[in-house]
Coordinates of C-alpha atoms in Angstrom, one line a residue:
M1 CA 90.0 -60.3 206.7
N2 CA 88.1 -60.0 210.1
V3 CA 89.3 -61.9 213.1
N4 CA 87.6 -62.1 216.4
S5 CA 89.6 -60.4 219.2
G6 CA 89.8 -63.7 221.3
Q7 CA 91.7 -65.5 218.5
E8 CA 94.8 -63.8 217.1
R9 CA 95.3 -64.3 213.3
L10 CA 98.9 -65.1 212.7
L11 CA 100.0 -63.9 209.2
Y12 CA 102.7 -66.5 208.8
P13 CA 104.0 -66.9 205.2
A14 CA 102.8 -69.9 203.3
K15 CA 106.1 -70.1 201.3
L16 CA 109.4 -71.3 202.7
S17 CA 111.3 -68.6 201.0
K18 CA 109.4 -65.9 202.9
T19 CA 110.1 -67.7 206.2
L20 CA 113.8 -67.7 205.4
G21 CA 113.6 -64.0 204.8
R22 CA 111.8 -63.5 208.0
L23 CA 114.5 -65.5 210.0
A24 CA 117.3 -63.2 208.5
S25 CA 115.1 -60.1 209.5
Y26 CA 115.0 -61.4 213.0
L27 CA 118.7 -61.7 213.1
L28 CA 119.0 -58.1 211.9
A29 CA 117.1 -55.9 214.4
W30 CA 118.6 -52.7 213.1
G31 CA 118.6 -51.1 209.6
T32 CA 115.8 -50.3 207.1
L33 CA 112.6 -50.9 209.2
T34 CA 114.0 -49.1 212.1
L35 CA 114.8 -46.0 210.2
F36 CA 111.6 -45.8 208.1
G37 CA 109.2 -47.4 210.5
T38 CA 107.5 -44.1 211.5
T39 CA 107.8 -42.4 208.0
E40 CA 104.6 -41.1 206.7
A41 CA 103.5 -41.6 203.1
M42 CA 103.6 -38.2 201.3
S43 CA 102.3 -37.7 197.7
Q44 CA 105.5 -36.4 195.9
A45 CA 108.3 -37.8 193.8
Y46 CA 111.2 -39.7 195.6
T47 CA 114.6 -41.0 194.4
I48 CA 116.9 -43.4 196.0
N49 CA 120.8 -42.8 196.0
I50 CA 122.3 -45.9 197.5
Q51 CA 126.1 -46.6 197.0
P52 CA 127.4 -50.2 196.8
A53 CA 129.9 -51.5 199.4
D54 CA 130.8 -54.5 197.3
S55 CA 130.4 -56.1 193.8
L56 CA 127.3 -58.1 194.7
A57 CA 125.6 -55.1 196.1
R58 CA 126.3 -53.1 193.0
Y59 CA 124.5 -55.9 190.9
A60 CA 121.5 -55.8 193.3
L61 CA 121.1 -52.0 193.0
R62 CA 120.6 -52.3 189.3
A63 CA 116.8 -52.7 190.2
L64 CA 116.9 -49.0 191.2
D65 CA 118.2 -47.6 187.9
N66 CA 116.1 -44.6 186.6
R67 CA 113.1 -45.3 189.0
K68 CA 111.0 -42.7 190.6
F69 CA 108.8 -43.3 193.6
T70 CA 105.4 -41.7 194.5
D71 CA 105.6 -41.9 198.3
S72 CA 108.0 -42.9 201.0
L73 CA 106.2 -46.2 201.8
Q74 CA 107.0 -47.3 198.3
V75 CA 110.7 -46.5 198.9
V76 CA 110.7 -48.6 202.0
S77 CA 109.0 -51.5 200.3
T78 CA 111.6 -51.4 197.4
L79 CA 114.6 -51.4 199.8
N80 CA 113.1 -54.3 201.7
Q81 CA 112.7 -56.3 198.5
I82 CA 116.3 -55.8 197.7
T83 CA 117.6 -57.1 201.0
S84 CA 115.0 -59.9 201.1
K85 CA 116.3 -61.2 197.7
L86 CA 119.9 -61.2 198.9
R87 CA 119.0 -62.9 202.0
L88 CA 117.1 -65.6 200.2
D89 CA 120.2 -66.3 198.3
G90 CA 122.2 -67.0 201.4
Y91 CA 123.5 -63.4 202.1
I92 CA 121.5 -63.3 205.3
F93 CA 123.5 -60.3 206.8
A94 CA 122.8 -58.1 203.7
D95 CA 121.5 -54.7 204.8
F96 CA 121.6 -50.9 204.2
H97 CA 123.8 -48.7 206.4
D98 CA 123.9 -45.0 207.1
L99 CA 120.5 -44.3 205.5
R100 CA 119.6 -40.7 205.7
W101 CA 116.8 -38.5 204.1
K102 CA 117.9 -35.3 202.4
G103 CA 114.8 -33.7 200.9
D104 CA 113.0 -36.2 198.6
T105 CA 116.1 -38.4 198.3
V106 CA 117.3 -41.2 200.5
N107 CA 121.1 -41.7 200.8
G108 CA 123.1 -44.6 202.1
F109 CA 125.1 -47.8 201.5
L110 CA 124.2 -51.5 200.8
S111 CA 126.5 -54.3 201.8
A112 CA 125.7 -57.8 200.7
G113 CA 128.4 -59.4 203.0
K114 CA 129.6 -63.0 202.9
R115 CA 127.4 -65.9 201.8
Q116 CA 126.4 -68.2 204.6
Y117 CA 126.3 -72.0 204.4
L118 CA 123.2 -73.9 205.3
S119 CA 122.7 -77.2 207.3
L120 CA 118.9 -77.6 207.6
R121 CA 116.7 -80.6 208.7
N122 CA 113.1 -81.1 207.9
A123 CA 111.6 -82.3 211.2
N124 CA 108.7 -84.0 209.3
D125 CA 110.7 -86.3 206.9
G126 CA 114.3 -86.0 208.3
K127 CA 115.8 -84.8 205.1
Q128 CA 118.9 -82.6 205.2
Y129 CA 119.5 -79.5 203.0
S130 CA 122.8 -78.0 202.5
S131 CA 122.1 -75.6 199.7
W132 CA 120.1 -72.4 199.7
N133 CA 119.3 -72.9 196.0
N134 CA 118.2 -76.7 196.5
L135 CA 116.1 -75.5 199.6
Q136 CA 114.2 -72.8 197.7
S137 CA 113.5 -75.1 194.7
N138 CA 112.3 -78.0 196.8
A139 CA 108.5 -78.1 197.3
T140 CA 108.5 -80.5 200.3
F141 CA 108.3 -77.6 203.0
N142 CA 105.6 -75.8 201.1
K143 CA 103.6 -79.0 200.7
D144 CA 103.8 -79.8 204.2
L145 CA 102.5 -76.3 205.2
E146 CA 99.8 -76.1 202.5
S147 CA 98.5 -79.6 203.5
Y148 CA 97.7 -78.1 207.0
L149 CA 96.4 -74.8 205.7
N150 CA 93.9 -76.6 203.4
N151 CA 92.8 -79.3 205.9
G152 CA 91.5 -77.3 209.0
Y153 CA 94.6 -75.6 210.3
P154 CA 94.7 -72.0 208.9
F155 CA 97.1 -70.9 211.6
A156 CA 99.8 -73.5 210.8
R157 CA 103.2 -72.0 210.4
L158 CA 106.7 -73.0 209.4
Y159 CA 109.2 -72.1 212.2
F160 CA 112.9 -72.7 212.8
K161 CA 113.9 -74.3 216.0
E162 CA 117.4 -74.9 217.4
A163 CA 118.8 -72.3 215.0
T164 CA 122.5 -71.6 215.6
F165 CA 125.5 -70.2 213.8
S166 CA 128.7 -72.1 213.6
Y167 CA 131.4 -69.9 211.9
D168 CA 129.8 -69.3 208.4
T169 CA 127.0 -72.0 208.6
L170 CA 123.4 -71.8 209.8
R171 CA 122.3 -74.9 211.4
A172 CA 118.5 -75.3 212.2
T173 CA 115.6 -77.6 212.2
L174 CA 112.4 -76.5 210.3
D175 CA 109.1 -77.7 211.7
V176 CA 105.3 -77.0 211.4
E177 CA 103.2 -75.7 214.2
K178 CA 99.6 -76.6 213.4
G179 CA 97.7 -74.4 215.6
P180 CA 94.1 -74.8 216.5
Q181 CA 91.7 -76.9 214.2
I182 CA 89.1 -74.8 212.4
V183 CA 85.9 -75.8 210.5
F184 CA 83.7 -73.8 208.3
D185 CA 80.7 -72.3 210.0
S186 CA 77.4 -71.0 208.4
L187 CA 77.8 -68.7 205.2
V188 CA 76.6 -65.1 205.6
V189 CA 75.3 -63.6 202.3
I190 CA 74.8 -59.9 202.0
Q191 CA 72.3 -58.6 199.4
K192 CA 70.8 -62.1 199.4
G193 CA 68.7 -63.0 196.4
R194 CA 67.1 -66.3 195.2
T195 CA 70.3 -68.3 195.3
K196 CA 70.2 -70.8 198.2
T197 CA 72.9 -70.6 200.9
N198 CA 73.2 -74.3 201.2
F199 CA 73.9 -74.6 197.5
L200 CA 76.5 -71.8 197.6
Q201 CA 78.5 -73.5 200.4
K202 CA 78.7 -76.8 198.4
Y203 CA 79.5 -74.9 195.2
L204 CA 82.3 -73.0 196.9
F205 CA 83.6 -76.0 198.8
I206 CA 83.0 -74.3 202.2
A207 CA 80.1 -76.5 203.4
E208 CA 79.3 -76.0 207.1
G209 CA 81.3 -78.4 209.4
T210 CA 84.0 -79.2 206.8
P211 CA 87.6 -78.5 207.7
Y212 CA 88.8 -75.0 206.8
S213 CA 90.7 -74.7 203.4
E214 CA 92.7 -71.6 202.6
R215 CA 92.6 -72.7 199.0
A216 CA 88.9 -72.8 199.0
F217 CA 88.6 -69.5 200.6
Q218 CA 91.0 -67.8 198.2
G219 CA 89.1 -69.2 195.3
I220 CA 85.7 -67.9 196.3
A221 CA 85.6 -64.8 194.3
S222 CA 87.0 -66.4 191.1
R223 CA 84.5 -69.3 191.3
I224 CA 81.6 -67.0 191.8
N225 CA 82.6 -64.6 189.0
N226 CA 83.0 -67.4 186.6
S227 CA 79.6 -68.9 187.3
G228 CA 78.0 -66.6 184.7
Y229 CA 75.0 -65.7 186.9
L230 CA 76.6 -64.2 190.1
R231 CA 79.1 -61.5 190.8
T232 CA 80.9 -60.4 194.0
T233 CA 80.5 -56.7 194.9
S234 CA 83.4 -56.8 197.4
S235 CA 86.1 -59.2 198.6
P236 CA 84.9 -62.2 200.7
Q237 CA 85.6 -61.9 204.4
V238 CA 86.3 -64.6 207.0
E239 CA 85.9 -64.3 210.8
F240 CA 87.5 -66.9 213.1
Y241 CA 86.0 -67.6 216.5
A242 CA 85.7 -70.6 218.8
G243 CA 87.2 -73.1 216.4
K244 CA 85.0 -72.0 213.4
A245 CA 85.4 -69.8 210.4
R246 CA 82.4 -67.8 209.3
V247 CA 82.6 -66.5 205.6
S248 CA 80.7 -63.3 204.5
L249 CA 79.9 -62.6 200.9
A250 CA 78.4 -59.6 199.1
L251 CA 76.8 -60.8 195.9
D252 CA 74.9 -59.5 192.9
E253 CA 72.6 -61.7 191.0
L254 CA 73.0 -61.0 187.2
H255 CA 70.0 -60.9 184.8
V256 CA 71.3 -63.5 182.4
N257 CA 68.2 -65.7 181.7
Q258 CA 67.1 -64.9 178.1
I259 CA 64.6 -65.8 175.5
D260 CA 66.1 -64.9 172.1
G261 CA 64.3 -64.7 168.7
V262 CA 66.3 -63.9 165.6
I263 CA 65.0 -63.5 162.0
G264 CA 67.4 -63.8 159.1
F265 CA 67.0 -63.0 155.3
L266 CA 69.2 -65.0 153.0
P267 CA 69.2 -65.3 149.2
D268 CA 67.3 -68.5 148.1
Q269 CA 69.9 -70.3 146.0
N270 CA 67.2 -72.7 144.8
S271 CA 65.1 -69.8 143.4
E272 CA 65.7 -68.4 139.9
T273 CA 63.8 -65.1 140.7
G274 CA 66.3 -64.1 143.4
K275 CA 63.8 -64.3 146.2
L276 CA 64.8 -64.1 149.8
L277 CA 64.6 -67.0 152.3
L278 CA 63.2 -66.3 155.6
T279 CA 65.2 -68.1 158.4
G280 CA 65.1 -67.9 162.1
Q281 CA 65.8 -69.3 165.4
V282 CA 64.4 -69.4 169.0
E283 CA 66.8 -69.7 172.0
T284 CA 66.0 -70.1 175.6
D285 CA 68.8 -70.0 178.1
L286 CA 67.9 -70.2 181.8
H287 CA 70.6 -70.0 184.6
N288 CA 70.5 -70.8 188.3
L289 CA 67.1 -72.5 188.3
F290 CA 65.5 -72.7 191.7
G291 CA 68.6 -70.9 193.2
T292 CA 70.7 -74.0 192.9
G293 CA 72.9 -73.2 189.9
K294 CA 71.1 -75.5 187.4
H295 CA 71.1 -74.5 183.8
V296 CA 68.7 -75.3 180.9
Y297 CA 69.4 -74.4 177.3
L298 CA 67.2 -74.9 174.2
N299 CA 67.8 -73.8 170.7
W300 CA 65.8 -74.3 167.6
Q301 CA 66.7 -73.2 164.2
N302 CA 65.0 -73.2 160.7
F303 CA 68.0 -72.4 158.6
N304 CA 67.0 -73.7 155.1
V305 CA 63.9 -75.1 153.2
A306 CA 62.7 -78.1 155.2
S307 CA 66.0 -78.0 157.3
Q308 CA 65.9 -77.7 161.1
K309 CA 68.2 -77.9 164.0
L310 CA 67.4 -78.5 167.7
D311 CA 69.9 -78.3 170.6
V312 CA 69.0 -79.1 174.2
A313 CA 71.4 -79.0 177.2
Y314 CA 71.2 -79.4 181.0
D315 CA 73.8 -78.7 183.6
H316 CA 73.6 -79.7 187.3
P317 CA 76.5 -78.4 189.4
V318 CA 77.8 -80.1 192.6
L319 CA 75.9 -83.3 191.9
L320 CA 74.6 -84.7 195.3
G321 CA 77.0 -82.4 197.1
S322 CA 80.1 -83.7 195.3
P323 CA 82.6 -81.6 193.4
L324 CA 81.3 -83.2 190.1
D325 CA 79.1 -81.2 187.8
F326 CA 76.8 -83.2 185.5
H327 CA 76.1 -82.3 181.9
G328 CA 73.6 -83.8 179.5
G329 CA 72.8 -82.8 176.0
F330 CA 70.7 -83.8 172.9
Q331 CA 70.9 -82.5 169.3
Q332 CA 69.0 -83.2 166.1
L333 CA 69.7 -82.0 162.7
K334 CA 67.2 -82.5 159.7
Q335 CA 68.6 -81.8 156.4
D336 CA 65.8 -81.2 153.9
S337 CA 64.6 -84.7 152.9
S338 CA 68.0 -86.3 152.8
F339 CA 68.8 -87.4 156.4
V340 CA 68.3 -86.9 160.1
T341 CA 71.3 -86.9 162.7
R342 CA 70.6 -87.3 166.3
S343 CA 73.3 -87.2 169.1
A344 CA 73.2 -87.3 172.9
Q345 CA 75.8 -86.7 175.6
A346 CA 76.2 -87.4 179.3
G347 CA 79.2 -86.6 181.4
F348 CA 80.8 -85.0 184.3
K349 CA 83.1 -82.1 184.9
L350 CA 85.5 -81.8 187.8
P351 CA 87.0 -78.4 188.8
I352 CA 90.8 -78.3 189.1
G353 CA 91.9 -75.0 190.8
Y354 CA 90.0 -71.8 190.1
F355 CA 89.8 -71.7 186.3
L356 CA 90.4 -75.2 185.1
K357 CA 87.9 -78.0 184.5
F358 CA 88.4 -81.7 183.5
G359 CA 85.5 -83.5 181.9
F360 CA 84.7 -87.1 180.9
G361 CA 81.6 -88.7 179.5
L362 CA 79.9 -90.6 176.7
D363 CA 78.6 -89.4 173.3
F364 CA 76.1 -91.3 171.2
R365 CA 75.3 -90.4 167.6
Q366 CA 72.9 -91.9 165.0
N367 CA 72.5 -91.1 161.3
S368 CA 69.3 -92.1 159.5
L369 CA 68.6 -91.7 155.9
L370 CA 65.2 -90.2 154.8
S371 CA 65.6 -90.5 151.1
A372 CA 68.0 -92.4 148.6
N373 CA 67.5 -89.9 145.8
R374 CA 71.0 -88.4 145.9
I375 CA 72.6 -91.9 146.2
S376 CA 70.6 -93.1 143.2
S377 CA 71.6 -90.2 141.1
T378 CA 75.3 -90.5 141.9
E379 CA 75.5 -94.2 142.3
K380 CA 77.6 -93.5 145.3
L381 CA 77.2 -93.9 149.0
V382 CA 77.1 -90.1 149.8
N383 CA 75.1 -90.5 153.0
A384 CA 74.8 -93.5 155.2
D385 CA 72.9 -94.9 158.2
S386 CA 75.3 -95.3 161.0
R387 CA 75.8 -95.5 164.9
L388 CA 78.7 -94.0 166.7
N389 CA 79.4 -94.6 170.5
Q390 CA 82.4 -92.5 171.9
Y391 CA 84.1 -92.1 175.2
Q392 CA 85.1 -88.4 175.7
V393 CA 87.6 -86.5 177.8
A394 CA 87.6 -82.6 177.9
I395 CA 89.5 -79.9 179.5
T396 CA 88.5 -76.2 179.7
Y397 CA 90.3 -73.1 181.0
T398 CA 88.2 -69.9 181.6
Q399 CA 89.6 -66.7 183.1
L400 CA 87.5 -63.7 181.9
D401 CA 86.9 -60.4 183.6
D402 CA 83.1 -60.6 182.7
M403 CA 81.4 -63.8 181.4
L404 CA 78.6 -61.7 179.6
L405 CA 80.7 -59.2 177.8
P406 CA 84.5 -60.0 178.3
S407 CA 87.1 -57.3 177.7
K408 CA 90.0 -59.0 179.1
G409 CA 91.2 -62.6 179.6
M410 CA 91.2 -66.0 177.9
S411 CA 88.9 -69.0 177.5
S412 CA 89.9 -72.3 175.8
G413 CA 88.8 -75.9 175.6
L414 CA 89.7 -79.2 174.0
T415 CA 87.5 -82.2 173.6
I416 CA 88.6 -85.7 172.3
G417 CA 86.2 -88.6 171.7
V418 CA 87.2 -92.2 170.7
G419 CA 84.8 -95.0 169.9
Q420 CA 83.4 -97.6 167.6
K421 CA 81.5 -96.6 164.5
E422 CA 79.0 -99.1 162.8
I423 CA 77.6 -98.6 159.3
V424 CA 74.1 -100.0 159.1
R425 CA 72.7 -101.3 155.8
N426 CA 69.6 -99.7 154.6
S427 CA 67.1 -101.6 152.5
I428 CA 66.3 -98.7 150.2
V429 CA 70.1 -98.4 149.1
D430 CA 71.5 -100.6 146.5
P431 CA 73.4 -103.5 148.4
E432 CA 76.3 -103.4 146.0
L433 CA 77.3 -99.9 147.3
Y434 CA 78.3 -101.4 150.6
N435 CA 80.8 -103.8 149.0
D436 CA 83.8 -101.4 149.5
V437 CA 82.7 -100.1 152.9
Q438 CA 84.2 -101.2 156.2
L439 CA 81.0 -101.6 158.2
K440 CA 82.9 -101.4 161.6
S441 CA 85.7 -99.0 162.4
I442 CA 87.4 -96.9 165.2
Q443 CA 86.8 -93.2 165.0
A444 CA 88.4 -90.3 166.9
T445 CA 86.7 -86.8 167.0
I446 CA 88.7 -83.7 168.2
E447 CA 87.4 -80.2 168.7
G448 CA 88.9 -77.2 170.3
Y449 CA 88.7 -73.5 170.8
L450 CA 90.6 -70.5 172.1
E451 CA 89.3 -67.1 172.8
N452 CA 91.3 -64.1 173.8
Y453 CA 90.2 -60.5 174.7
L454 CA 92.3 -57.4 175.0
K455 CA 91.4 -53.9 175.9
P456 CA 93.9 -51.5 174.2
A457 CA 91.8 -48.5 175.0
K458 CA 89.1 -47.6 177.6
A459 CA 86.3 -48.0 175.0
V460 CA 87.9 -50.4 172.6
V461 CA 88.0 -54.3 172.9
F462 CA 89.9 -56.6 170.5
A463 CA 88.5 -60.1 170.4
Q464 CA 90.3 -63.0 168.8
Q465 CA 88.8 -66.5 168.5
V466 CA 90.1 -69.8 166.9
Y467 CA 88.0 -73.0 166.5
V468 CA 89.2 -76.3 165.1
G469 CA 87.9 -79.7 164.5
S470 CA 88.8 -83.0 163.0
I471 CA 87.3 -86.3 162.3
L472 CA 89.9 -89.2 162.1
N473 CA 88.2 -92.1 160.1
D474 CA 88.4 -93.3 156.6
Q475 CA 84.7 -94.3 156.7
V476 CA 83.2 -90.8 156.8
F477 CA 80.1 -89.7 154.9
R478 CA 78.4 -86.4 154.2
N479 CA 76.0 -86.7 157.0
D480 CA 78.9 -87.4 159.4
L481 CA 80.6 -84.2 158.9
F482 CA 80.8 -81.0 160.9
R483 CA 78.3 -78.2 160.0
F484 CA 78.9 -74.6 160.4
G485 CA 78.6 -71.2 158.7
G486 CA 76.3 -68.3 159.6
L487 CA 75.8 -66.0 162.5
R488 CA 77.7 -68.1 165.2
R489 CA 80.7 -69.2 163.2
L490 CA 82.0 -68.0 159.8
R491 CA 79.6 -65.1 159.1
G492 CA 78.8 -64.0 155.7
F493 CA 77.5 -67.4 154.7
N494 CA 74.2 -69.4 154.9
E495 CA 73.6 -71.2 158.1
N496 CA 75.3 -74.6 158.2
Q497 CA 76.4 -74.1 154.6
F498 CA 79.7 -75.9 155.0
Y499 CA 80.3 -79.6 155.4
S500 CA 83.8 -80.4 156.6
Q501 CA 85.8 -83.3 157.9
H502 CA 88.6 -81.0 159.2
Y503 CA 88.4 -77.2 159.7
G504 CA 89.9 -74.3 161.2
V505 CA 88.1 -70.9 161.7
G506 CA 89.6 -67.7 163.0
V507 CA 87.7 -64.5 164.1
A508 CA 89.0 -61.0 164.7
E509 CA 86.6 -58.5 166.1
L510 CA 87.1 -54.8 167.0
R511 CA 84.4 -53.5 169.4
F512 CA 83.7 -49.9 170.1
L513 CA 81.8 -49.6 173.4
F514 CA 79.6 -46.6 173.9
Q515 CA 77.5 -47.6 176.9
E516 CA 76.9 -50.7 179.2
E517 CA 76.8 -53.9 177.2
S518 CA 76.5 -51.8 174.0
Y519 CA 79.0 -51.5 171.1
F520 CA 79.6 -51.2 167.5
V521 CA 81.6 -53.9 165.9
T522 CA 83.6 -54.7 162.8
F523 CA 84.7 -58.2 162.2
A524 CA 86.7 -60.6 159.8
D525 CA 86.2 -64.3 159.8
Q526 CA 88.4 -66.8 157.9
G527 CA 88.2 -70.5 157.5
I528 CA 90.0 -73.4 156.1
I529 CA 87.6 -76.3 155.3
S530 CA 88.3 -79.9 154.2
R531 CA 85.5 -81.2 152.1
E532 CA 84.5 -84.8 151.4
A533 CA 86.6 -85.2 148.4
G534 CA 89.7 -84.2 150.3
S535 CA 90.1 -80.8 148.8
W536 CA 90.5 -77.7 151.0
V537 CA 88.4 -74.6 150.6
Y538 CA 89.4 -71.2 151.9
A539 CA 86.4 -69.0 153.0
A540 CA 86.4 -65.4 154.4
G541 CA 83.6 -63.2 155.7
V542 CA 83.6 -59.5 156.7
G543 CA 81.1 -57.2 158.1
G544 CA 79.9 -55.1 161.0
G545 CA 77.0 -54.4 163.2
M546 CA 75.6 -53.1 166.4
V547 CA 74.7 -54.6 169.9
L548 CA 72.4 -52.3 171.8
K549 CA 71.2 -52.8 175.4
V550 CA 67.7 -51.7 175.9
N551 CA 65.5 -51.8 179.0
N552 CA 65.1 -55.6 179.5
G553 CA 67.3 -57.0 176.8
I554 CA 69.8 -56.7 173.9
F555 CA 69.0 -55.7 170.3
R556 CA 71.4 -57.1 167.7
L557 CA 72.0 -56.2 164.1
M558 CA 74.7 -57.8 162.0
L559 CA 75.5 -57.4 158.3
A560 CA 78.1 -59.6 156.5
V561 CA 79.3 -60.8 153.1
G562 CA 81.3 -63.9 152.5
G563 CA 83.2 -65.5 149.7
T564 CA 85.4 -68.3 148.7
K565 CA 87.8 -68.9 145.7
G566 CA 84.9 -70.1 143.6
Q567 CA 82.3 -67.9 145.1
P568 CA 83.6 -64.2 145.3
M569 CA 82.0 -61.8 147.8
D570 CA 78.9 -60.1 146.5
V571 CA 78.1 -57.0 148.4
A572 CA 74.8 -56.9 146.5
Q573 CA 73.6 -60.0 148.5
P574 CA 74.7 -59.6 152.1
K575 CA 73.6 -61.7 155.0
V576 CA 71.4 -59.7 157.5
H577 CA 70.8 -61.0 160.9
F578 CA 68.8 -59.1 163.6
G579 CA 67.0 -60.0 166.7
F580 CA 66.2 -59.2 170.3
V581 CA 67.4 -61.0 173.4
N582 CA 65.1 -60.6 176.4
R583 CA 67.0 -60.9 179.7
F584 CA 65.3 -61.4 183.0

């Protein structure tokens, strides 16, 4: 952190416990720091041989059992931690005595002393505190200080005034000194690309002229690295001068825009000759449009005979300069000549902290029959025309080391929608089939996911993923159900093969990295699926493949086989997916 020489940066603690420790340190001008203050760090093994002067000191020294230290500064830090903890528990005269170096060993004694009582008054609200434990667990002091630190007073500090000792009691008043008011100045971007500085300031909550916030500054790196299209190359820096704070960033713009074409060969289950069915998809994913963080996504799939799926999404961060992010989406699914399902979403997301987002919005869904052939043959209302309008709330948590190819961290999300569903009578359907149908009902839809990434070895990543979903309504038809199966979820099966009212899918992947963004992978997918009749189906898929980074993109090849209890795995008919993702 850089500070102009005309403005001293006071590094006061933001937590009350540290303030208490510092007070005790002021009262003890002798001891550890005096002895070790000029010790140089040397690269060798050090040990500590400290004898306890009382029973409490003996307990505190258990932290040193069987420990080795690489340099003398680490020894100093460890000894200070021991005394600080004792002082925070009320033993404010705890200290080391007769400390001496003998070769690579430090010898001495630790005395905890007698615990002191407390009589402390908060100058802001007048509350009295008479217990060290109550004081440390009470958030009042921290909230007072953090309110100043995040509203234009980065040099605010807690301090004791009128501190006196009376017998075995510390009497003092704790107050806050605000210091000078500071506002954010212009943002300095090193290695500037096409991302606009004005957008970055709003996106990072450090807009020019707004009060300085320590929380916003500390969250800069996390917010940038979780954007998916930017990455910090060094820690953010801040310089204070003349009532202003100038933030400097070193950024790298990632090549994450992509155009993806994938071709798949699947066995044609409608063919008696065993012919292969050619499937495919086209995906366009554009990030940081116009240098303002906007995102456009388009995905089209031809996953079966006369069956297609379209998915379009748009994201607009910091809408009108506010903390809100806007999201809009549209999906259409055409299932051969049976039905068409269309849905649209509009909503907002609000960041909470560095990794958490809360969302709310609306979801509209419409089902339309194209043919009544299946209904006529079964004399049952299998599919139905319907309209569903839902209010949605969502929460997501993302903390990954890399948004493109994570190897450590976790990502999770939960979406809940509740609204009214209306069944619409269709003239091509026998009216008597609607006699036992409740035309209007309340429906709840729940979907969630959890992804976890571990790196047990330098070139090995273990990925675990869980996806769940549930539709809570008695009036549910085939064209209302979740659709999945295929490359993106439950590999080894045809695209969108499964219909389900309730489902859970687990994924385990073992990736073997051999160069940047390139790896071999083996995987196992398992799913539990509730079909229309209420029965449960257990499905599993296994396979492997390769992801290879080439000049301007990613080549992907996956081979998988899947099976259920009634459909065992057939290694002679694997599902093959390959394609090329062009990044720019």
